[in-house]
Amino acid sequence: MEISALTRSVVRSNHAIIAPDGYINSNVPGWTGCTVNVIINEQMGARLCQTLVTLRSEGRLEGRTEAAQIFFYVVEGQCKVTVAGAARSLAAGQYVYVPVGQEYRFENPTEGTQLLTFHKTYEPLAGHAAPALLFGERDLSKAPVYMNDEALRIQELLPNELGFDMAVNIFTYSTGGHLPMVETHIMEHGLLYLQGQAIYMLDQHWYPVKKGDSIWMAPYCQQWATAMGQEDSVYIYYKNVNRFPTVM
Ligand code: UGY
Ligand code: MN
């Protein structure tokens, strides 16, 4: 018998692992016919919000981005999306970046369609236009080798332009792949495992993780990871980028 008093989830001051077993649903105005799990937000001390939305066939997300931009990624299933009059069908592995001040609508999902969202308050930069609406898809052929290690590949889903203050990347580790060093950096991460298993080290704590798990890493949370098991280990992650690092 499973013991319901156990979980792999942990919430600490500078990192969290959120496994699906502890989800309790939230109601988000305008998002109907779905379950919403708010995985990361400012209540934890984060400067991003990450949610996972699971849609029933009648599900619909309707809203408008205000101060925050939203990146939507289809983890499973498919649905129709309309942003600023542009309509598309989005399937698993496809995404849409919705800039600030845009109306959006997701509708006609297949039962169980799962969407991942990353939200960040947009910080304008003088002399650089704010980003425009963008559609794209996961594609390993667009993922260059990372730091000369053939076992590591990163696809950048948003353009490397100063107008963007957030990045979203897909990181694929083949069997045996691991980060080449312990990272210690100012940028914050929100992350969802899309495939496989891994061991993640966060702030000198060691965690087994797998598909469906989310991770929050605050600025300067030390991080290292290695793939585990027989298949590629893949995660999609958010990172704040391209802005002046201090108000001093
Ligand atoms: O982009 C990054 O900072 C990335 N290498 N970090 C991570 O995967 N934990
Ligand atoms: Mn990092």
PDB file of C-alpha atoms and ligand atoms in Angstrom:
ATOM      1  CA  MET A   1       0.000   0.000   0.000  1.00  0.00           C
ATOM      2  CA  GLU A   2       1.211   3.519  -0.825  1.00  0.00           C
ATOM      3  CA  ILE A   3       1.821   5.684   2.236  1.00  0.00           C
ATOM      4  CA  SER A   4       0.056   8.987   1.631  1.00  0.00           C
ATOM      5  CA  ALA A   5       2.263  10.804   4.156  1.00  0.00           C
ATOM      6  CA  LEU A   6       5.249  10.653   1.776  1.00  0.00           C
ATOM      7  CA  THR A   7       6.121  12.890  -1.181  1.00  0.00           C
ATOM      8  CA  ARG A   8       9.175  13.870  -3.219  1.00  0.00           C
ATOM      9  CA  SER A   9       7.995  17.512  -3.142  1.00  0.00           C
ATOM     10  CA  VAL A  10      10.018  19.973  -1.076  1.00  0.00           C
ATOM     11  CA  VAL A  11       9.641  23.730  -0.613  1.00  0.00           C
ATOM     12  CA  ARG A  12      12.644  25.616   0.720  1.00  0.00           C
ATOM     13  CA  SER A  13      13.537  29.299   0.819  1.00  0.00           C
ATOM     14  CA  ASN A  14      15.565  29.205  -2.417  1.00  0.00           C
ATOM     15  CA  HIS A  15      14.253  26.160  -4.299  1.00  0.00           C
ATOM     16  CA  ALA A  16      11.287  23.829  -4.604  1.00  0.00           C
ATOM     17  CA  ILE A  17      10.462  20.508  -6.212  1.00  0.00           C
ATOM     18  CA  ILE A  18       6.745  20.185  -6.906  1.00  0.00           C
ATOM     19  CA  ALA A  19       5.654  16.657  -7.840  1.00  0.00           C
ATOM     20  CA  PRO A  20       2.102  16.127  -9.155  1.00  0.00           C
ATOM     21  CA  ASP A  21       1.000  14.052  -6.127  1.00  0.00           C
ATOM     22  CA  GLY A  22       0.441  17.201  -4.028  1.00  0.00           C
ATOM     23  CA  TYR A  23      -1.541  19.301  -6.492  1.00  0.00           C
ATOM     24  CA  ILE A  24      -4.587  21.164  -5.201  1.00  0.00           C
ATOM     25  CA  ASN A  25      -6.491  23.033  -7.908  1.00  0.00           C
ATOM     26  CA  SER A  26      -6.929  26.807  -8.157  1.00  0.00           C
ATOM     27  CA  ASN A  27      -9.701  28.770  -9.858  1.00  0.00           C
ATOM     28  CA  VAL A  28      -8.436  31.388 -12.297  1.00  0.00           C
ATOM     29  CA  PRO A  29     -11.046  33.870 -13.585  1.00  0.00           C
ATOM     30  CA  GLY A  30     -11.571  33.359 -17.332  1.00  0.00           C
ATOM     31  CA  TRP A  31      -9.992  29.882 -17.320  1.00  0.00           C
ATOM     32  CA  THR A  32     -12.910  27.441 -17.305  1.00  0.00           C
ATOM     33  CA  GLY A  33     -13.463  23.714 -17.868  1.00  0.00           C
ATOM     34  CA  CYS A  34      -9.972  22.960 -16.615  1.00  0.00           C
ATOM     35  CA  THR A  35      -7.863  22.308 -13.557  1.00  0.00           C
ATOM     36  CA  VAL A  36      -5.157  24.843 -12.790  1.00  0.00           C
ATOM     37  CA  ASN A  37      -2.159  24.125 -10.594  1.00  0.00           C
ATOM     38  CA  VAL A  38      -0.075  27.119  -9.644  1.00  0.00           C
ATOM     39  CA  ILE A  39       3.363  25.585  -9.293  1.00  0.00           C
ATOM     40  CA  ILE A  40       5.506  28.682  -8.698  1.00  0.00           C
ATOM     41  CA  ASN A  41       4.570  32.269  -7.863  1.00  0.00           C
ATOM     42  CA  GLU A  42       5.578  35.287  -5.830  1.00  0.00           C
ATOM     43  CA  GLN A  43       4.148  33.783  -2.610  1.00  0.00           C
ATOM     44  CA  MET A  44       7.244  31.531  -2.614  1.00  0.00           C
ATOM     45  CA  GLY A  45       9.571  34.471  -3.160  1.00  0.00           C
ATOM     46  CA  ALA A  46       9.721  33.922  -6.923  1.00  0.00           C
ATOM     47  CA  ARG A  47       9.617  36.622  -9.597  1.00  0.00           C
ATOM     48  CA  LEU A  48       7.853  34.418 -12.103  1.00  0.00           C
ATOM     49  CA  CYS A  49       4.671  32.431 -12.126  1.00  0.00           C
ATOM     50  CA  GLN A  50       4.478  28.892 -13.535  1.00  0.00           C
ATOM     51  CA  THR A  51       1.195  27.012 -13.902  1.00  0.00           C
ATOM     52  CA  LEU A  52       0.018  23.714 -15.329  1.00  0.00           C
ATOM     53  CA  VAL A  53      -3.460  23.668 -16.839  1.00  0.00           C
ATOM     54  CA  THR A  54      -5.319  20.467 -17.749  1.00  0.00           C
ATOM     55  CA  LEU A  55      -8.314  21.045 -20.001  1.00  0.00           C
ATOM     56  CA  ARG A  56     -11.485  19.033 -20.397  1.00  0.00           C
ATOM     57  CA  SER A  57     -13.028  18.965 -23.872  1.00  0.00           C
ATOM     58  CA  GLU A  58     -15.210  22.001 -23.033  1.00  0.00           C
ATOM     59  CA  GLY A  59     -12.246  23.855 -21.513  1.00  0.00           C
ATOM     60  CA  ARG A  60     -11.446  27.432 -22.457  1.00  0.00           C
ATOM     61  CA  LEU A  61      -8.893  30.034 -21.378  1.00  0.00           C
ATOM     62  CA  GLU A  62      -9.854  33.596 -22.084  1.00  0.00           C
ATOM     63  CA  GLY A  63      -7.967  36.643 -20.899  1.00  0.00           C
ATOM     64  CA  ARG A  64      -5.700  39.551 -21.576  1.00  0.00           C
ATOM     65  CA  THR A  65      -2.064  39.945 -20.650  1.00  0.00           C
ATOM     66  CA  GLU A  66      -1.591  43.110 -18.619  1.00  0.00           C
ATOM     67  CA  ALA A  67       1.781  43.888 -17.000  1.00  0.00           C
ATOM     68  CA  ALA A  68       2.997  40.316 -17.481  1.00  0.00           C
ATOM     69  CA  GLN A  69       3.766  38.461 -20.699  1.00  0.00           C
ATOM     70  CA  ILE A  70       2.753  34.790 -20.852  1.00  0.00           C
ATOM     71  CA  PHE A  71       4.502  31.897 -22.592  1.00  0.00           C
ATOM     72  CA  PHE A  72       2.136  28.935 -23.259  1.00  0.00           C
ATOM     73  CA  TYR A  73       3.567  25.489 -24.169  1.00  0.00           C
ATOM     74  CA  VAL A  74       1.410  22.491 -25.098  1.00  0.00           C
ATOM     75  CA  VAL A  75       2.713  19.529 -23.076  1.00  0.00           C
ATOM     76  CA  GLU A  76       0.005  17.092 -24.272  1.00  0.00           C
ATOM     77  CA  GLY A  77      -3.006  17.175 -26.607  1.00  0.00           C
ATOM     78  CA  GLN A  78      -4.014  20.032 -28.871  1.00  0.00           C
ATOM     79  CA  CYS A  79      -6.283  23.071 -28.994  1.00  0.00           C
ATOM     80  CA  LYS A  80      -7.086  26.200 -30.961  1.00  0.00           C
ATOM     81  CA  VAL A  81      -5.538  29.492 -29.892  1.00  0.00           C
ATOM     82  CA  THR A  82      -6.456  33.014 -30.967  1.00  0.00           C
ATOM     83  CA  VAL A  83      -4.246  35.976 -30.051  1.00  0.00           C
ATOM     84  CA  ALA A  84      -4.845  39.474 -31.411  1.00  0.00           C
ATOM     85  CA  GLY A  85      -7.041  38.038 -34.178  1.00  0.00           C
ATOM     86  CA  ALA A  86      -4.433  35.437 -35.280  1.00  0.00           C
ATOM     87  CA  ALA A  87      -5.846  31.876 -34.940  1.00  0.00           C
ATOM     88  CA  ARG A  88      -3.768  28.679 -34.954  1.00  0.00           C
ATOM     89  CA  SER A  89      -4.057  25.078 -33.943  1.00  0.00           C
ATOM     90  CA  LEU A  90      -1.397  24.155 -31.373  1.00  0.00           C
ATOM     91  CA  ALA A  91      -0.343  20.548 -30.707  1.00  0.00           C
ATOM     92  CA  ALA A  92       2.035  18.935 -28.206  1.00  0.00           C
ATOM     93  CA  GLY A  93       5.486  20.515 -28.460  1.00  0.00           C
ATOM     94  CA  GLN A  94       4.168  23.785 -29.894  1.00  0.00           C
ATOM     95  CA  TYR A  95       4.023  27.116 -28.103  1.00  0.00           C
ATOM     96  CA  VAL A  96       2.874  30.697 -28.271  1.00  0.00           C
ATOM     97  CA  TYR A  97       4.498  33.721 -26.627  1.00  0.00           C
ATOM     98  CA  VAL A  98       1.856  36.355 -25.785  1.00  0.00           C
ATOM     99  CA  PRO A  99       3.333  39.834 -25.188  1.00  0.00           C
ATOM    100  CA  VAL A 100       1.828  42.366 -22.795  1.00  0.00           C
ATOM    101  CA  GLY A 101      -1.491  44.005 -23.648  1.00  0.00           C
ATOM    102  CA  GLN A 102      -2.930  41.204 -25.830  1.00  0.00           C
ATOM    103  CA  GLU A 103      -6.249  39.370 -25.715  1.00  0.00           C
ATOM    104  CA  TYR A 104      -5.887  35.579 -25.895  1.00  0.00           C
ATOM    105  CA  ARG A 105      -8.302  32.645 -26.179  1.00  0.00           C
ATOM    106  CA  PHE A 106      -7.650  28.885 -26.040  1.00  0.00           C
ATOM    107  CA  GLU A 107     -10.565  26.651 -27.033  1.00  0.00           C
ATOM    108  CA  ASN A 108     -11.634  23.320 -28.592  1.00  0.00           C
ATOM    109  CA  PRO A 109      -9.041  21.242 -26.730  1.00  0.00           C
ATOM    110  CA  THR A 110      -8.840  17.487 -26.941  1.00  0.00           C
ATOM    111  CA  GLU A 111      -9.774  15.973 -23.569  1.00  0.00           C
ATOM    112  CA  GLY A 112      -6.789  16.141 -21.210  1.00  0.00           C
ATOM    113  CA  THR A 113      -4.804  18.760 -23.130  1.00  0.00           C
ATOM    114  CA  GLN A 114      -2.095  20.044 -20.810  1.00  0.00           C
ATOM    115  CA  LEU A 115      -0.635  23.545 -21.033  1.00  0.00           C
ATOM    116  CA  LEU A 116       2.415  24.874 -19.219  1.00  0.00           C
ATOM    117  CA  THR A 117       2.547  28.634 -18.640  1.00  0.00           C
ATOM    118  CA  PHE A 118       5.392  30.939 -17.630  1.00  0.00           C
ATOM    119  CA  HIS A 119       4.417  34.506 -16.636  1.00  0.00           C
ATOM    120  CA  LYS A 120       6.820  37.379 -16.059  1.00  0.00           C
ATOM    121  CA  THR A 121       6.196  41.091 -15.484  1.00  0.00           C
ATOM    122  CA  TYR A 122       7.698  42.728 -18.566  1.00  0.00           C
ATOM    123  CA  GLU A 123      10.555  45.192 -18.027  1.00  0.00           C
ATOM    124  CA  PRO A 124      10.818  47.531 -21.061  1.00  0.00           C
ATOM    125  CA  LEU A 125      14.268  48.559 -22.285  1.00  0.00           C
ATOM    126  CA  ALA A 126      14.785  52.014 -23.811  1.00  0.00           C
ATOM    127  CA  GLY A 127      15.748  51.814 -27.473  1.00  0.00           C
ATOM    128  CA  HIS A 128      14.433  48.271 -27.944  1.00  0.00           C
ATOM    129  CA  ALA A 129      10.957  47.363 -29.117  1.00  0.00           C
ATOM    130  CA  ALA A 130       8.872  45.125 -26.890  1.00  0.00           C
ATOM    131  CA  PRO A 131       8.603  41.604 -28.358  1.00  0.00           C
ATOM    132  CA  ALA A 132       5.777  40.693 -30.720  1.00  0.00           C
ATOM    133  CA  LEU A 133       3.491  37.660 -30.717  1.00  0.00           C
ATOM    134  CA  LEU A 134       5.477  34.516 -31.559  1.00  0.00           C
ATOM    135  CA  PHE A 135       4.588  30.897 -32.378  1.00  0.00           C
ATOM    136  CA  GLY A 136       7.067  28.010 -32.498  1.00  0.00           C
ATOM    137  CA  GLU A 137       7.750  24.363 -31.741  1.00  0.00           C
ATOM    138  CA  ARG A 138      10.129  21.955 -30.049  1.00  0.00           C
ATOM    139  CA  ASP A 139      12.699  20.700 -32.564  1.00  0.00           C
ATOM    140  CA  LEU A 140      15.823  18.803 -31.545  1.00  0.00           C
ATOM    141  CA  SER A 141      17.453  19.670 -34.878  1.00  0.00           C
ATOM    142  CA  LYS A 142      17.423  23.314 -33.712  1.00  0.00           C
ATOM    143  CA  ALA A 143      19.178  22.422 -30.434  1.00  0.00           C
ATOM    144  CA  PRO A 144      22.940  22.971 -30.668  1.00  0.00           C
ATOM    145  CA  VAL A 145      25.376  21.018 -28.530  1.00  0.00           C
ATOM    146  CA  TYR A 146      25.930  22.735 -25.170  1.00  0.00           C
ATOM    147  CA  MET A 147      29.489  23.502 -23.994  1.00  0.00           C
ATOM    148  CA  ASN A 148      31.086  21.012 -26.420  1.00  0.00           C
ATOM    149  CA  ASP A 149      29.363  18.049 -24.769  1.00  0.00           C
ATOM    150  CA  GLU A 150      27.509  15.855 -27.320  1.00  0.00           C
ATOM    151  CA  ALA A 151      25.306  14.504 -24.514  1.00  0.00           C
ATOM    152  CA  LEU A 152      23.784  17.970 -23.880  1.00  0.00           C
ATOM    153  CA  ARG A 153      21.619  19.990 -26.288  1.00  0.00           C
ATOM    154  CA  ILE A 154      19.695  23.221 -25.720  1.00  0.00           C
ATOM    155  CA  GLN A 155      16.994  24.687 -27.967  1.00  0.00           C
ATOM    156  CA  GLU A 156      16.216  28.356 -27.330  1.00  0.00           C
ATOM    157  CA  LEU A 157      12.506  28.908 -27.927  1.00  0.00           C
ATOM    158  CA  LEU A 158      12.608  32.725 -27.854  1.00  0.00           C
ATOM    159  CA  PRO A 159      14.920  34.938 -29.938  1.00  0.00           C
ATOM    160  CA  ASN A 160      18.148  36.117 -28.395  1.00  0.00           C
ATOM    161  CA  GLU A 161      17.211  39.819 -28.646  1.00  0.00           C
ATOM    162  CA  LEU A 162      17.438  42.542 -26.003  1.00  0.00           C
ATOM    163  CA  GLY A 163      13.717  43.333 -26.321  1.00  0.00           C
ATOM    164  CA  PHE A 164      13.076  40.000 -24.538  1.00  0.00           C
ATOM    165  CA  ASP A 165      13.583  39.931 -20.765  1.00  0.00           C
ATOM    166  CA  MET A 166      12.860  36.204 -20.478  1.00  0.00           C
ATOM    167  CA  ALA A 167      14.211  33.078 -22.136  1.00  0.00           C
ATOM    168  CA  VAL A 168      12.542  29.679 -22.412  1.00  0.00           C
ATOM    169  CA  ASN A 169      14.772  26.759 -23.414  1.00  0.00           C
ATOM    170  CA  ILE A 170      14.444  22.997 -23.819  1.00  0.00           C
ATOM    171  CA  PHE A 171      17.415  21.106 -22.400  1.00  0.00           C
ATOM    172  CA  THR A 172      17.967  17.509 -23.566  1.00  0.00           C
ATOM    173  CA  TYR A 173      20.447  15.270 -21.701  1.00  0.00           C
ATOM    174  CA  SER A 174      21.228  11.942 -23.352  1.00  0.00           C
ATOM    175  CA  THR A 175      22.108   8.965 -21.174  1.00  0.00           C
ATOM    176  CA  GLY A 176      25.141   9.886 -19.081  1.00  0.00           C
ATOM    177  CA  GLY A 177      24.764  13.632 -19.772  1.00  0.00           C
ATOM    178  CA  HIS A 178      25.320  15.970 -16.859  1.00  0.00           C
ATOM    179  CA  LEU A 179      25.919  19.695 -16.322  1.00  0.00           C
ATOM    180  CA  PRO A 180      29.645  20.384 -16.718  1.00  0.00           C
ATOM    181  CA  MET A 181      29.799  22.357 -13.465  1.00  0.00           C
ATOM    182  CA  VAL A 182      27.748  23.465 -10.513  1.00  0.00           C
ATOM    183  CA  GLU A 183      26.007  26.636 -11.732  1.00  0.00           C
ATOM    184  CA  THR A 184      25.881  29.590  -9.337  1.00  0.00           C
ATOM    185  CA  HIS A 185      24.070  32.509 -10.998  1.00  0.00           C
ATOM    186  CA  ILE A 186      21.798  35.491 -10.554  1.00  0.00           C
ATOM    187  CA  MET A 187      19.161  34.269 -13.026  1.00  0.00           C
ATOM    188  CA  GLU A 188      16.080  32.512 -11.670  1.00  0.00           C
ATOM    189  CA  HIS A 189      14.547  29.328 -13.147  1.00  0.00           C
ATOM    190  CA  GLY A 190      11.133  27.693 -13.336  1.00  0.00           C
ATOM    191  CA  LEU A 191      11.271  24.244 -14.911  1.00  0.00           C
ATOM    192  CA  LEU A 192       9.101  21.289 -15.940  1.00  0.00           C
ATOM    193  CA  TYR A 193      10.465  17.801 -16.719  1.00  0.00           C
ATOM    194  CA  LEU A 194       9.010  16.674 -20.067  1.00  0.00           C
ATOM    195  CA  GLN A 195      10.704  13.284 -20.296  1.00  0.00           C
ATOM    196  CA  GLY A 196      12.842  10.770 -18.406  1.00  0.00           C
ATOM    197  CA  GLN A 197      14.487  10.907 -15.016  1.00  0.00           C
ATOM    198  CA  ALA A 198      17.392  12.722 -13.408  1.00  0.00           C
ATOM    199  CA  ILE A 199      19.191  13.555 -10.213  1.00  0.00           C
ATOM    200  CA  TYR A 200      19.086  17.279  -9.479  1.00  0.00           C
ATOM    201  CA  MET A 201      21.350  18.979  -6.960  1.00  0.00           C
ATOM    202  CA  LEU A 202      19.901  22.200  -5.560  1.00  0.00           C
ATOM    203  CA  ASP A 203      21.764  24.206  -2.933  1.00  0.00           C
ATOM    204  CA  GLN A 204      23.728  21.049  -1.927  1.00  0.00           C
ATOM    205  CA  HIS A 205      20.568  18.901  -1.542  1.00  0.00           C
ATOM    206  CA  TRP A 206      20.145  15.887  -3.875  1.00  0.00           C
ATOM    207  CA  TYR A 207      16.804  14.995  -5.439  1.00  0.00           C
ATOM    208  CA  PRO A 208      15.615  12.213  -7.786  1.00  0.00           C
ATOM    209  CA  VAL A 209      13.199  13.786 -10.302  1.00  0.00           C
ATOM    210  CA  LYS A 210      11.181  12.614 -13.307  1.00  0.00           C
ATOM    211  CA  LYS A 211       8.710  13.561 -16.034  1.00  0.00           C
ATOM    212  CA  GLY A 212       5.904  15.713 -14.604  1.00  0.00           C
ATOM    213  CA  ASP A 213       7.998  17.232 -11.799  1.00  0.00           C
ATOM    214  CA  SER A 214       8.536  20.994 -11.606  1.00  0.00           C
ATOM    215  CA  ILE A 215      11.444  22.844 -10.029  1.00  0.00           C
ATOM    216  CA  TRP A 216      11.899  26.415  -8.831  1.00  0.00           C
ATOM    217  CA  MET A 217      15.449  27.756  -8.447  1.00  0.00           C
ATOM    218  CA  ALA A 218      15.822  31.214  -6.893  1.00  0.00           C
ATOM    219  CA  PRO A 219      18.739  33.448  -7.912  1.00  0.00           C
ATOM    220  CA  TYR A 220      22.012  31.957  -6.653  1.00  0.00           C
ATOM    221  CA  CYS A 221      20.475  28.589  -5.835  1.00  0.00           C
ATOM    222  CA  GLN A 222      23.364  26.296  -6.756  1.00  0.00           C
ATOM    223  CA  GLN A 223      22.369  23.746  -9.375  1.00  0.00           C
ATOM    224  CA  TRP A 224      23.696  20.627 -11.078  1.00  0.00           C
ATOM    225  CA  ALA A 225      21.904  17.739 -12.802  1.00  0.00           C
ATOM    226  CA  THR A 226      22.610  14.381 -14.395  1.00  0.00           C
ATOM    227  CA  ALA A 227      20.361  12.185 -16.538  1.00  0.00           C
ATOM    228  CA  MET A 228      19.270   8.885 -15.013  1.00  0.00           C
ATOM    229  CA  GLY A 229      17.723   5.813 -16.655  1.00  0.00           C
ATOM    230  CA  GLN A 230      17.550   4.492 -20.220  1.00  0.00           C
ATOM    231  CA  GLU A 231      15.974   7.417 -22.088  1.00  0.00           C
ATOM    232  CA  ASP A 232      16.840  11.061 -22.704  1.00  0.00           C
ATOM    233  CA  SER A 233      16.093  13.357 -19.811  1.00  0.00           C
ATOM    234  CA  VAL A 234      14.392  16.538 -21.053  1.00  0.00           C
ATOM    235  CA  TYR A 235      13.178  19.687 -19.361  1.00  0.00           C
ATOM    236  CA  ILE A 236      11.758  23.034 -20.439  1.00  0.00           C
ATOM    237  CA  TYR A 237      12.840  25.998 -18.352  1.00  0.00           C
ATOM    238  CA  TYR A 238      12.379  29.728 -17.846  1.00  0.00           C
ATOM    239  CA  LYS A 239      15.188  32.171 -17.165  1.00  0.00           C
ATOM    240  CA  ASN A 240      15.141  35.977 -16.715  1.00  0.00           C
ATOM    241  CA  VAL A 241      17.661  37.649 -19.017  1.00  0.00           C
ATOM    242  CA  ASN A 242      18.911  40.869 -20.635  1.00  0.00           C
ATOM    243  CA  ARG A 243      18.241  43.488 -17.964  1.00  0.00           C
ATOM    244  CA  PHE A 244      20.501  45.651 -15.793  1.00  0.00           C
ATOM    245  CA  PRO A 245      21.344  43.472 -12.768  1.00  0.00           C
ATOM    246  CA  THR A 246      21.050  46.053  -9.995  1.00  0.00           C
ATOM    247  CA  VAL A 247      19.228  49.221  -8.939  1.00  0.00           C
ATOM    248  CA  MET A 248      22.412  50.513  -7.228  1.00  0.00           C
TER     249      MET A 248
HETATM  250  O1  UGY B   1      20.655  28.253 -18.675  1.00  0.00           O
HETATM  251  C1  UGY B   1      20.934  27.786 -17.567  1.00  0.00           C
HETATM  252  O2  UGY B   1      21.248  28.510 -16.612  1.00  0.00           O
HETATM  253  C2  UGY B   1      20.848  26.282 -17.395  1.00  0.00           C
HETATM  254  N1  UGY B   1      22.057  25.665 -17.853  1.00  0.00           N
HETATM  255  N2  UGY B   1      20.546  25.928 -16.040  1.00  0.00           N
HETATM  256  C3  UGY B   1      20.014  24.719 -15.708  1.00  0.00           C
HETATM  257  O3  UGY B   1      19.750  23.902 -16.605  1.00  0.00           O
HETATM  258  N3  UGY B   1      19.763  24.457 -14.430  1.00  0.00           N
HETATM  259 MN    MN B   2      20.967  27.641 -14.646  1.00  0.00          MN
END
